[in-house]
Coordinates of C-alpha atoms in Angstrom, one line a residue:
X1 CA -0.1 0.0 0.3
X2 CA 2.8 2.3 0.7
X3 CA 4.2 2.2 -2.1
X4 CA 1.1 3.7 -4.0
X5 CA 1.3 6.9 -1.6
X6 CA 4.0 8.7 -3.1
X7 CA 4.0 12.4 -2.1
X8 CA 4.2 15.1 -4.9
X9 CA 7.0 16.3 -2.7
X10 CA 9.2 13.8 -4.4
X11 CA 8.6 15.4 -7.2
X12 CA 9.1 19.0 -5.8
X13 CA 6.2 21.0 -4.1
X14 CA 7.7 23.9 -6.1
X15 CA 6.5 22.2 -9.1
X16 CA 3.1 22.3 -8.1
X17 CA 2.9 26.1 -7.1
X18 CA 4.2 26.7 -10.3
X19 CA 1.7 24.8 -11.8
X20 CA -1.0 26.7 -10.2
X21 CA 0.5 29.7 -10.7
X22 CA 0.6 29.2 -14.5
X23 CA -3.1 28.0 -14.4
X24 CA -4.1 31.6 -12.9
X25 CA -2.6 33.3 -15.9
X26 CA -3.9 31.4 -18.2
X27 CA -6.3 33.6 -21.1
X28 CA -9.9 33.3 -21.1
X29 CA -11.3 30.4 -23.2
X30 CA -13.2 30.9 -26.3
X31 CA -17.1 30.7 -26.0
X32 CA -17.1 29.9 -29.5
X33 CA -18.3 26.6 -31.4
X34 CA -17.4 24.8 -34.3
X35 CA -19.5 21.6 -35.8
X36 CA -18.6 18.6 -36.8
X37 CA -18.6 17.6 -41.0
X38 CA -20.0 14.1 -40.6
X39 CA -20.6 11.4 -37.9
X40 CA -20.5 7.6 -37.7
X41 CA -24.0 5.1 -37.1
X42 CA -24.8 5.3 -33.9
X43 CA -23.7 2.5 -31.4
X44 CA -26.4 1.8 -28.8
X45 CA -25.9 0.6 -25.2
X46 CA -28.4 -1.4 -25.0
X47 CA -26.4 -3.7 -28.0
X48 CA -23.4 -3.6 -25.5
X49 CA -21.6 -1.3 -28.3
X50 CA -19.6 1.7 -26.7
X51 CA -17.7 4.1 -28.9
X52 CA -14.4 5.1 -27.0
X53 CA -11.3 5.5 -29.2
X54 CA -10.3 6.5 -32.7
X55 CA -7.1 5.7 -34.8
X56 CA -6.9 7.4 -38.1
X57 CA -5.0 5.5 -40.5
X58 CA -4.0 7.7 -43.8
X59 CA -3.7 5.4 -46.9
X60 CA -0.2 7.1 -48.3
X61 CA -1.0 5.9 -51.9
X62 CA -4.4 6.4 -52.3
X63 CA -5.9 8.8 -50.0
X64 CA -9.5 8.3 -50.2
X65 CA -9.1 5.1 -48.9
X66 CA -7.8 6.0 -45.5
X67 CA -9.5 4.7 -42.5
X68 CA -10.5 5.3 -39.0
X69 CA -10.3 2.6 -36.8
X70 CA -11.9 2.8 -33.6
X71 CA -13.1 0.8 -30.6
X72 CA -16.6 -0.2 -29.2
X73 CA -15.7 -2.0 -25.7
X74 CA -17.3 -5.4 -25.3
X75 CA -18.7 -4.7 -29.3
X76 CA -15.2 -5.1 -30.1
X77 CA -13.3 -2.5 -33.1
X78 CA -15.6 -0.6 -36.0
X79 CA -13.6 0.4 -39.0
X80 CA -15.0 3.3 -40.9
X81 CA -14.0 5.1 -43.9
X82 CA -13.8 8.9 -44.6
X83 CA -17.5 9.2 -45.0
X84 CA -18.4 7.7 -41.5
X85 CA -19.5 4.6 -43.2
X86 CA -18.7 1.2 -41.4
X87 CA -16.8 -1.1 -43.8
X88 CA -15.4 -3.4 -40.8
X89 CA -16.4 -4.8 -37.6
X90 CA -14.2 -7.1 -35.8
X91 CA -16.1 -9.2 -33.1
X92 CA -14.2 -9.0 -29.4
X93 CA -12.5 -12.3 -28.2
X94 CA -14.8 -15.0 -26.4
X95 CA -14.9 -15.2 -22.6
X96 CA -12.0 -17.9 -21.7
X97 CA -14.9 -19.6 -19.0
X98 CA -18.3 -19.5 -18.2
X99 CA -17.5 -16.9 -15.1
X100 CA -14.9 -14.6 -16.9
X101 CA -15.4 -11.3 -19.3
X102 CA -15.2 -11.4 -22.8
X103 CA -12.4 -9.2 -24.6
X104 CA -13.1 -5.6 -24.3
X105 CA -10.9 -3.1 -26.2
X106 CA -11.1 0.1 -24.8
X107 CA -7.9 2.2 -27.0
X108 CA -6.3 2.0 -30.5
X109 CA -2.7 3.6 -32.3
X110 CA -1.0 2.7 -34.9
X111 CA 2.5 1.5 -36.0
X112 CA 3.9 2.1 -39.3
X113 CA 6.2 0.2 -41.2
X114 CA 6.7 -2.8 -39.1
X115 CA 8.9 -5.3 -39.7
X116 CA 7.0 -8.7 -39.9
X117 CA 7.7 -12.2 -42.1
X118 CA 10.0 -10.3 -44.3
X119 CA 7.7 -7.5 -45.0
X120 CA 6.7 -3.9 -43.6
X121 CA 3.7 -3.5 -42.9
X122 CA 1.2 -1.3 -40.7
X123 CA -0.3 -2.2 -37.6
X124 CA -3.3 -1.1 -35.2
X125 CA -2.8 -2.0 -31.6
X126 CA -5.6 -1.8 -29.3
X127 CA -5.3 -2.0 -25.6
X128 CA -7.9 -5.7 -24.4
X129 CA -9.1 -4.6 -20.8
X130 CA -10.8 -8.2 -21.1
X131 CA -7.8 -10.3 -21.6
X132 CA -5.1 -8.1 -20.0
X133 CA -3.4 -8.0 -23.3
X134 CA -3.2 -6.3 -26.6
X135 CA -5.0 -7.1 -29.8
X136 CA -2.8 -6.4 -32.7
X137 CA -3.7 -6.5 -36.6
X138 CA -1.9 -5.6 -39.7
X139 CA -3.7 -3.1 -41.9
X140 CA -3.4 -4.4 -45.4
X141 CA -6.0 -3.8 -48.7
X142 CA -8.1 -1.5 -46.6
X143 CA -8.7 -3.9 -44.3
X144 CA -7.3 -5.2 -40.3
X145 CA -6.4 -9.2 -40.1
X146 CA -5.4 -10.1 -36.8
X147 CA -1.7 -10.9 -36.1
X148 CA -1.8 -11.0 -31.9
X149 CA 1.0 -13.5 -30.9
X150 CA -1.6 -16.2 -28.4
X151 CA 1.1 -17.2 -26.3
X152 CA 2.3 -13.9 -24.9
X153 CA 0.3 -13.4 -21.6
X154 CA -0.9 -10.7 -19.8
X155 CA 0.0 -7.7 -19.2
X156 CA -0.4 -6.9 -15.3
X157 CA -2.3 -9.8 -13.8
X158 CA -0.7 -13.2 -13.0
X159 CA -4.1 -15.3 -13.0
X160 CA -7.3 -14.7 -14.8
X161 CA -8.6 -14.4 -11.3
X162 CA -6.9 -11.5 -10.9
X163 CA -8.1 -10.7 -14.9
X164 CA -11.5 -10.9 -13.3
X165 CA -11.1 -8.1 -10.9
X166 CA -10.5 -6.1 -13.7
X167 CA -7.6 -3.9 -13.1
X168 CA -6.2 -4.6 -16.3
X169 CA -4.5 -3.1 -19.3
X170 CA -6.7 0.5 -20.2
X171 CA -5.4 3.2 -22.0
X172 CA -3.2 2.5 -24.7
X173 CA -0.4 4.6 -27.2
X174 CA 2.6 3.6 -29.6
X175 CA 5.7 5.1 -30.4
X176 CA 8.6 4.4 -32.5
X177 CA 12.6 4.7 -32.6
X178 CA 15.8 3.3 -33.7
X179 CA 15.3 0.6 -31.7
X180 CA 11.8 -0.2 -32.4
X181 CA 8.1 -0.3 -31.7
X182 CA 6.3 0.7 -28.4
X183 CA 3.1 1.1 -26.7
X184 CA 2.5 2.4 -23.4
X185 CA -0.4 0.5 -21.9
X186 CA -1.7 2.0 -18.4
X187 CA -3.7 0.5 -16.0
X188 CA -7.5 0.3 -15.1
X189 CA -8.2 1.9 -11.5
X190 CA -3.9 1.9 -10.8
X191 CA -1.7 4.4 -11.3
X192 CA 0.6 2.0 -13.5
X193 CA 1.5 2.6 -17.0
X194 CA 3.3 0.1 -18.5
X195 CA 6.4 -0.2 -21.6
X196 CA 5.7 -2.7 -24.1
X197 CA 8.1 -3.8 -26.8
X198 CA 6.4 -5.1 -30.3
X199 CA 8.0 -8.0 -31.3
X200 CA 7.8 -10.0 -34.5
X201 CA 7.2 -14.0 -33.9
X202 CA 7.1 -15.1 -37.5
X203 CA 4.1 -14.3 -38.6
X204 CA 2.8 -13.1 -35.1
X205 CA 3.6 -10.2 -33.4
X206 CA 3.5 -10.2 -29.0
X207 CA 5.0 -8.4 -26.6
X208 CA 8.3 -7.6 -24.0
X209 CA 7.4 -5.5 -20.8
X210 CA 10.6 -3.2 -20.6
X211 CA 9.4 -1.3 -17.1
X212 CA 6.4 0.1 -15.5
X213 CA 5.7 3.9 -13.7
X214 CA 3.8 4.5 -11.1
X215 CA 2.5 8.1 -11.0
X216 CA 1.3 9.4 -7.6
X217 CA -1.8 8.2 -5.7
X218 CA -1.3 10.8 -3.0
X219 CA -0.4 14.4 -3.4
X220 CA 0.9 17.1 -0.9
X221 CA -0.7 20.2 -1.3
X222 CA 0.6 23.7 -1.2
X223 CA -0.8 24.3 2.4
X224 CA 1.2 21.4 3.5
X225 CA -2.1 18.7 3.2
X226 CA -2.1 15.8 1.9
X227 CA -4.8 14.9 -1.2
X228 CA -5.9 12.0 -2.9
X229 CA -8.5 11.1 -5.2
X230 CA -12.1 10.2 -4.1
X231 CA -12.7 6.7 -5.7
X232 CA -14.3 3.4 -4.8
X233 CA -12.4 1.9 -2.3
X234 CA -9.2 -0.1 -3.9
X235 CA -9.7 2.2 -6.5
X236 CA -6.8 4.8 -7.8
X237 CA -6.0 7.6 -10.2
X238 CA -5.8 6.0 -13.6
X239 CA -4.8 6.7 -16.6
X240 CA -6.3 6.9 -20.1
X241 CA -5.7 9.4 -22.3
X242 CA -1.9 9.5 -23.7
X243 CA 0.2 10.6 -26.5
X244 CA 3.9 10.7 -27.9
X245 CA 5.2 13.9 -29.2
X246 CA 7.1 12.1 -32.0
X247 CA 9.7 14.7 -32.6
X248 CA 11.3 14.9 -29.2
X249 CA 10.3 11.7 -27.5
X250 CA 8.0 13.3 -24.8
X251 CA 5.0 11.2 -23.2
X252 CA 1.7 13.1 -22.3
X253 CA -0.4 11.1 -20.0
X254 CA -3.9 12.0 -18.9
X255 CA -4.5 11.0 -14.9
X256 CA -8.1 11.5 -15.2
X257 CA -8.9 13.0 -11.7
X258 CA -5.5 14.9 -11.7
X259 CA -4.3 16.4 -14.6
X260 CA -1.7 16.0 -17.7
X261 CA 1.8 14.7 -17.0
X262 CA 4.6 14.5 -19.3
X263 CA 7.6 12.4 -19.3
X264 CA 10.4 10.7 -21.6
X265 CA 8.5 7.7 -23.6
X266 CA 10.6 5.5 -22.2
X267 CA 9.4 6.0 -19.1
X268 CA 12.9 7.0 -17.5
X269 CA 12.9 10.6 -15.6
X270 CA 10.4 12.0 -13.4
X271 CA 7.1 13.2 -14.5
X272 CA 6.3 16.6 -14.6
X273 CA 2.7 18.2 -14.4
X274 CA 1.9 20.4 -17.3
X275 CA -1.3 21.5 -16.1
X276 CA -4.0 20.0 -12.8
X277 CA -7.7 19.9 -13.4
X278 CA -9.9 22.4 -11.9
X279 CA -11.1 19.3 -9.0
X280 CA -7.0 19.3 -8.2
X281 CA -7.0 18.9 -4.4
X282 CA -10.7 18.8 -4.1
X283 CA -11.5 16.8 -0.9
X284 CA -13.8 14.0 -0.9
X285 CA -15.4 11.1 1.1
X286 CA -16.8 7.6 -0.3
X287 CA -19.5 7.3 0.9
X288 CA -20.7 3.4 1.1
X289 CA -24.1 3.8 1.8
X290 CA -25.0 5.5 -1.3
X291 CA -22.0 4.2 -3.0
X292 CA -20.9 8.2 -4.1
X293 CA -18.3 10.3 -2.9
X294 CA -19.1 13.3 -1.2
X295 CA -17.0 16.7 -1.4
X296 CA -16.3 19.7 0.4
X297 CA -15.8 22.9 -0.8
X298 CA -12.5 23.4 -3.6
X299 CA -9.9 24.8 -2.1
X300 CA -8.8 26.5 -5.8
X301 CA -5.4 24.4 -5.9
X302 CA -6.0 23.1 -9.0
X303 CA -5.9 24.8 -12.5
X304 CA -8.9 26.3 -14.5
X305 CA -9.1 24.9 -17.3
X306 CA -9.6 20.8 -17.3
X307 CA -12.5 19.5 -16.1
X308 CA -12.5 15.8 -14.8
X309 CA -12.3 13.2 -16.4
X310 CA -9.1 14.3 -18.6
X311 CA -9.7 11.9 -21.6
X312 CA -8.8 12.0 -25.2
X313 CA -5.1 13.6 -25.8
X314 CA -4.3 13.9 -29.2
X315 CA -1.4 16.0 -31.3
X316 CA -1.5 18.0 -34.4
X317 CA 2.1 19.2 -35.7
X318 CA 2.7 22.3 -37.4
X319 CA 6.3 21.6 -38.1
X320 CA 9.2 19.1 -36.6
X321 CA 8.6 20.2 -32.8
X322 CA 6.0 22.2 -33.3
X323 CA 2.2 21.9 -33.0
X324 CA -0.7 21.6 -30.7
X325 CA -1.8 18.9 -27.6
X326 CA -5.2 18.9 -27.6
X327 CA -6.9 17.1 -24.3
X328 CA -10.4 16.6 -23.7
X329 CA -11.9 18.4 -20.7
X330 CA -14.9 15.9 -20.7
X331 CA -16.2 17.8 -17.5
X332 CA -17.2 20.8 -19.5
X333 CA -17.5 19.1 -22.8
X334 CA -14.4 21.1 -23.9
X335 CA -11.2 20.3 -25.9
X336 CA -8.1 22.4 -24.4
X337 CA -5.4 23.0 -26.4
X338 CA -1.9 23.5 -25.1
X339 CA 1.2 24.6 -27.6
X340 CA 4.2 21.8 -28.0
X341 CA 6.7 24.6 -27.3
X342 CA 6.5 27.5 -24.7
X343 CA 6.5 25.4 -22.0
X344 CA 3.2 23.8 -23.0
X345 CA 1.5 27.0 -23.1
X346 CA -2.5 27.0 -22.6
X347 CA -3.5 28.6 -26.1
X348 CA -7.3 28.1 -24.8
X349 CA -10.7 25.8 -25.2
X350 CA -13.3 25.1 -27.7
X351 CA -16.2 23.0 -27.9
X352 CA -18.3 21.3 -30.6
X353 CA -21.7 22.8 -31.5
X354 CA -24.7 21.8 -33.1
X355 CA -25.0 21.9 -36.9
X356 CA -26.0 19.5 -39.7
X357 CA -24.6 17.0 -37.3
X358 CA -25.5 17.4 -33.2
X359 CA -23.0 18.4 -30.6
X360 CA -20.6 16.5 -29.0
X361 CA -20.5 15.3 -25.0
X362 CA -18.6 13.9 -22.6
X363 CA -15.9 13.1 -25.0
X364 CA -13.8 10.0 -24.7
X365 CA -10.8 9.3 -27.3
X366 CA -9.4 11.5 -29.9
X367 CA -7.2 11.3 -32.5
X368 CA -5.9 14.2 -35.6
X369 CA -3.6 14.2 -38.3
X370 CA -2.2 17.1 -40.4
X371 CA -2.3 15.8 -43.8
X372 CA -5.1 17.0 -46.0
X373 CA -7.7 14.2 -47.1
X374 CA -11.0 14.4 -49.1
X375 CA -13.0 16.6 -47.8
X376 CA -11.1 17.8 -44.8
X377 CA -8.6 20.5 -45.8
X378 CA -5.8 20.6 -43.6
X379 CA -6.0 17.7 -41.9
X380 CA -9.0 15.2 -40.1
X381 CA -9.7 15.5 -36.3
X382 CA -12.1 12.2 -35.3
X383 CA -13.3 12.5 -31.6
X384 CA -15.9 10.2 -29.5
X385 CA -19.5 11.4 -28.7
X386 CA -20.4 9.8 -25.7
X387 CA -23.9 11.4 -25.7
X388 CA -25.0 11.0 -29.0
X389 CA -28.6 10.3 -28.3
X390 CA -31.1 11.8 -29.9
X391 CA -33.5 14.2 -27.2
X392 CA -36.5 12.2 -26.1
X393 CA -34.8 8.7 -26.7
X394 CA -35.0 6.4 -24.2
X395 CA -31.7 4.4 -25.4
X396 CA -28.6 5.4 -25.1
X397 CA -25.7 5.7 -28.1
X398 CA -22.0 7.1 -28.9
X399 CA -20.6 7.3 -32.0
X400 CA -17.4 9.5 -33.3
X401 CA -17.6 12.8 -34.9
X402 CA -15.6 13.8 -38.1
X403 CA -13.7 17.7 -38.4
X404 CA -12.3 19.4 -40.8
X405 CA -9.1 20.9 -39.5
X406 CA -9.0 23.9 -41.3
X407 CA -12.7 24.4 -39.2
X408 CA -10.9 23.7 -35.9
X409 CA -8.2 26.1 -37.0
X410 CA -11.0 29.2 -38.1
X411 CA -14.1 28.7 -36.1
X412 CA -12.8 27.8 -33.1
X413 CA -12.2 30.8 -31.9
X414 CA -8.3 30.2 -31.4
X415 CA -5.1 32.1 -33.2
X416 CA -4.5 28.2 -35.1
X417 CA -4.7 29.9 -38.2
X418 CA -1.3 29.3 -39.3
X419 CA -1.8 25.6 -38.6
X420 CA -2.9 24.2 -42.4
X421 CA -1.6 20.9 -42.5
X422 CA 0.0 19.2 -45.5
X423 CA -1.2 18.9 -48.7

């Protein structure tokens, strides 16, 4: 237990004070809204389908054949074209036993040019929360084909009983350098993040665990008090949204109830807080009778931008080492934008409002590319909509929204006009 209670003093209380001061200096957020170009079909909760995370695969030879690969948890993976039409569905793995859960694909990302069985291939890599493993797929001729090594094993668990406790693989992002291809995988209900190296084994792909990082679960506040996030007993401040800046090898990790950290993508060195949630330091106590947290007055130790949960992170590049970090601020249905330079300076926030396509709320995952694609000048931004349900409907649905980056740059109210992407 003590290993989980890592005080922020280890990273320097001064860093927290600086972060809080920076938050107070943030410019006023934009109240402007932009709208989505189109959306994917609804995924219905009654069908155990829950949209979560997208990854945009650009077909470099035929851009019109590019794909949006998405996770839908217990409903598996859905693959869409640039018009938002479904082109493939992959069911999750079946439950290994009668009392066990089936596969559950949570997050997905891409690997380009992976050496497999004598060829260079592109991979889609998904975290499988139900199996505590990865699902790995080759992208070929517009379709995904699974190539997961069945003998790799579990990422965090030691037994099926542990898997059934659901402290398993959760968030995921990938990155590559001269030594190979890697995945960062977070753990559900824990503060851990694991670094995995992807390894070819004949015509399949497995992984080797390199190391793990445990982010803090307890923090020292500027007034000397200690604080931890309020959750069910035995659950801690998990990470889900993650992205790696490919130019600098910097990983950005979204600890949902805490803030955004950055650290070397190989998980060496000390993590540094980029920004904290408004609710950072908010005192709360779990009430077992109501199964809810009861909160006190906010002491104002947090930032003034991100509202919990902090979810999908993605990067729009404007040049080598330059661009924008986007973060889903789920609690107020906005996306916060930070510079990749200037100490990750906060630039403003935007919301996705009603137009020909309905608005976006409670967004989980997001992905963006800076390559102009048919119908999407300057690039494509895809976000999960956590509340796609039409007004008056008794059923709950989710889906994904597609936005043209030039609309984001021009209509968000932010100074992103110089970001036009590659043609």
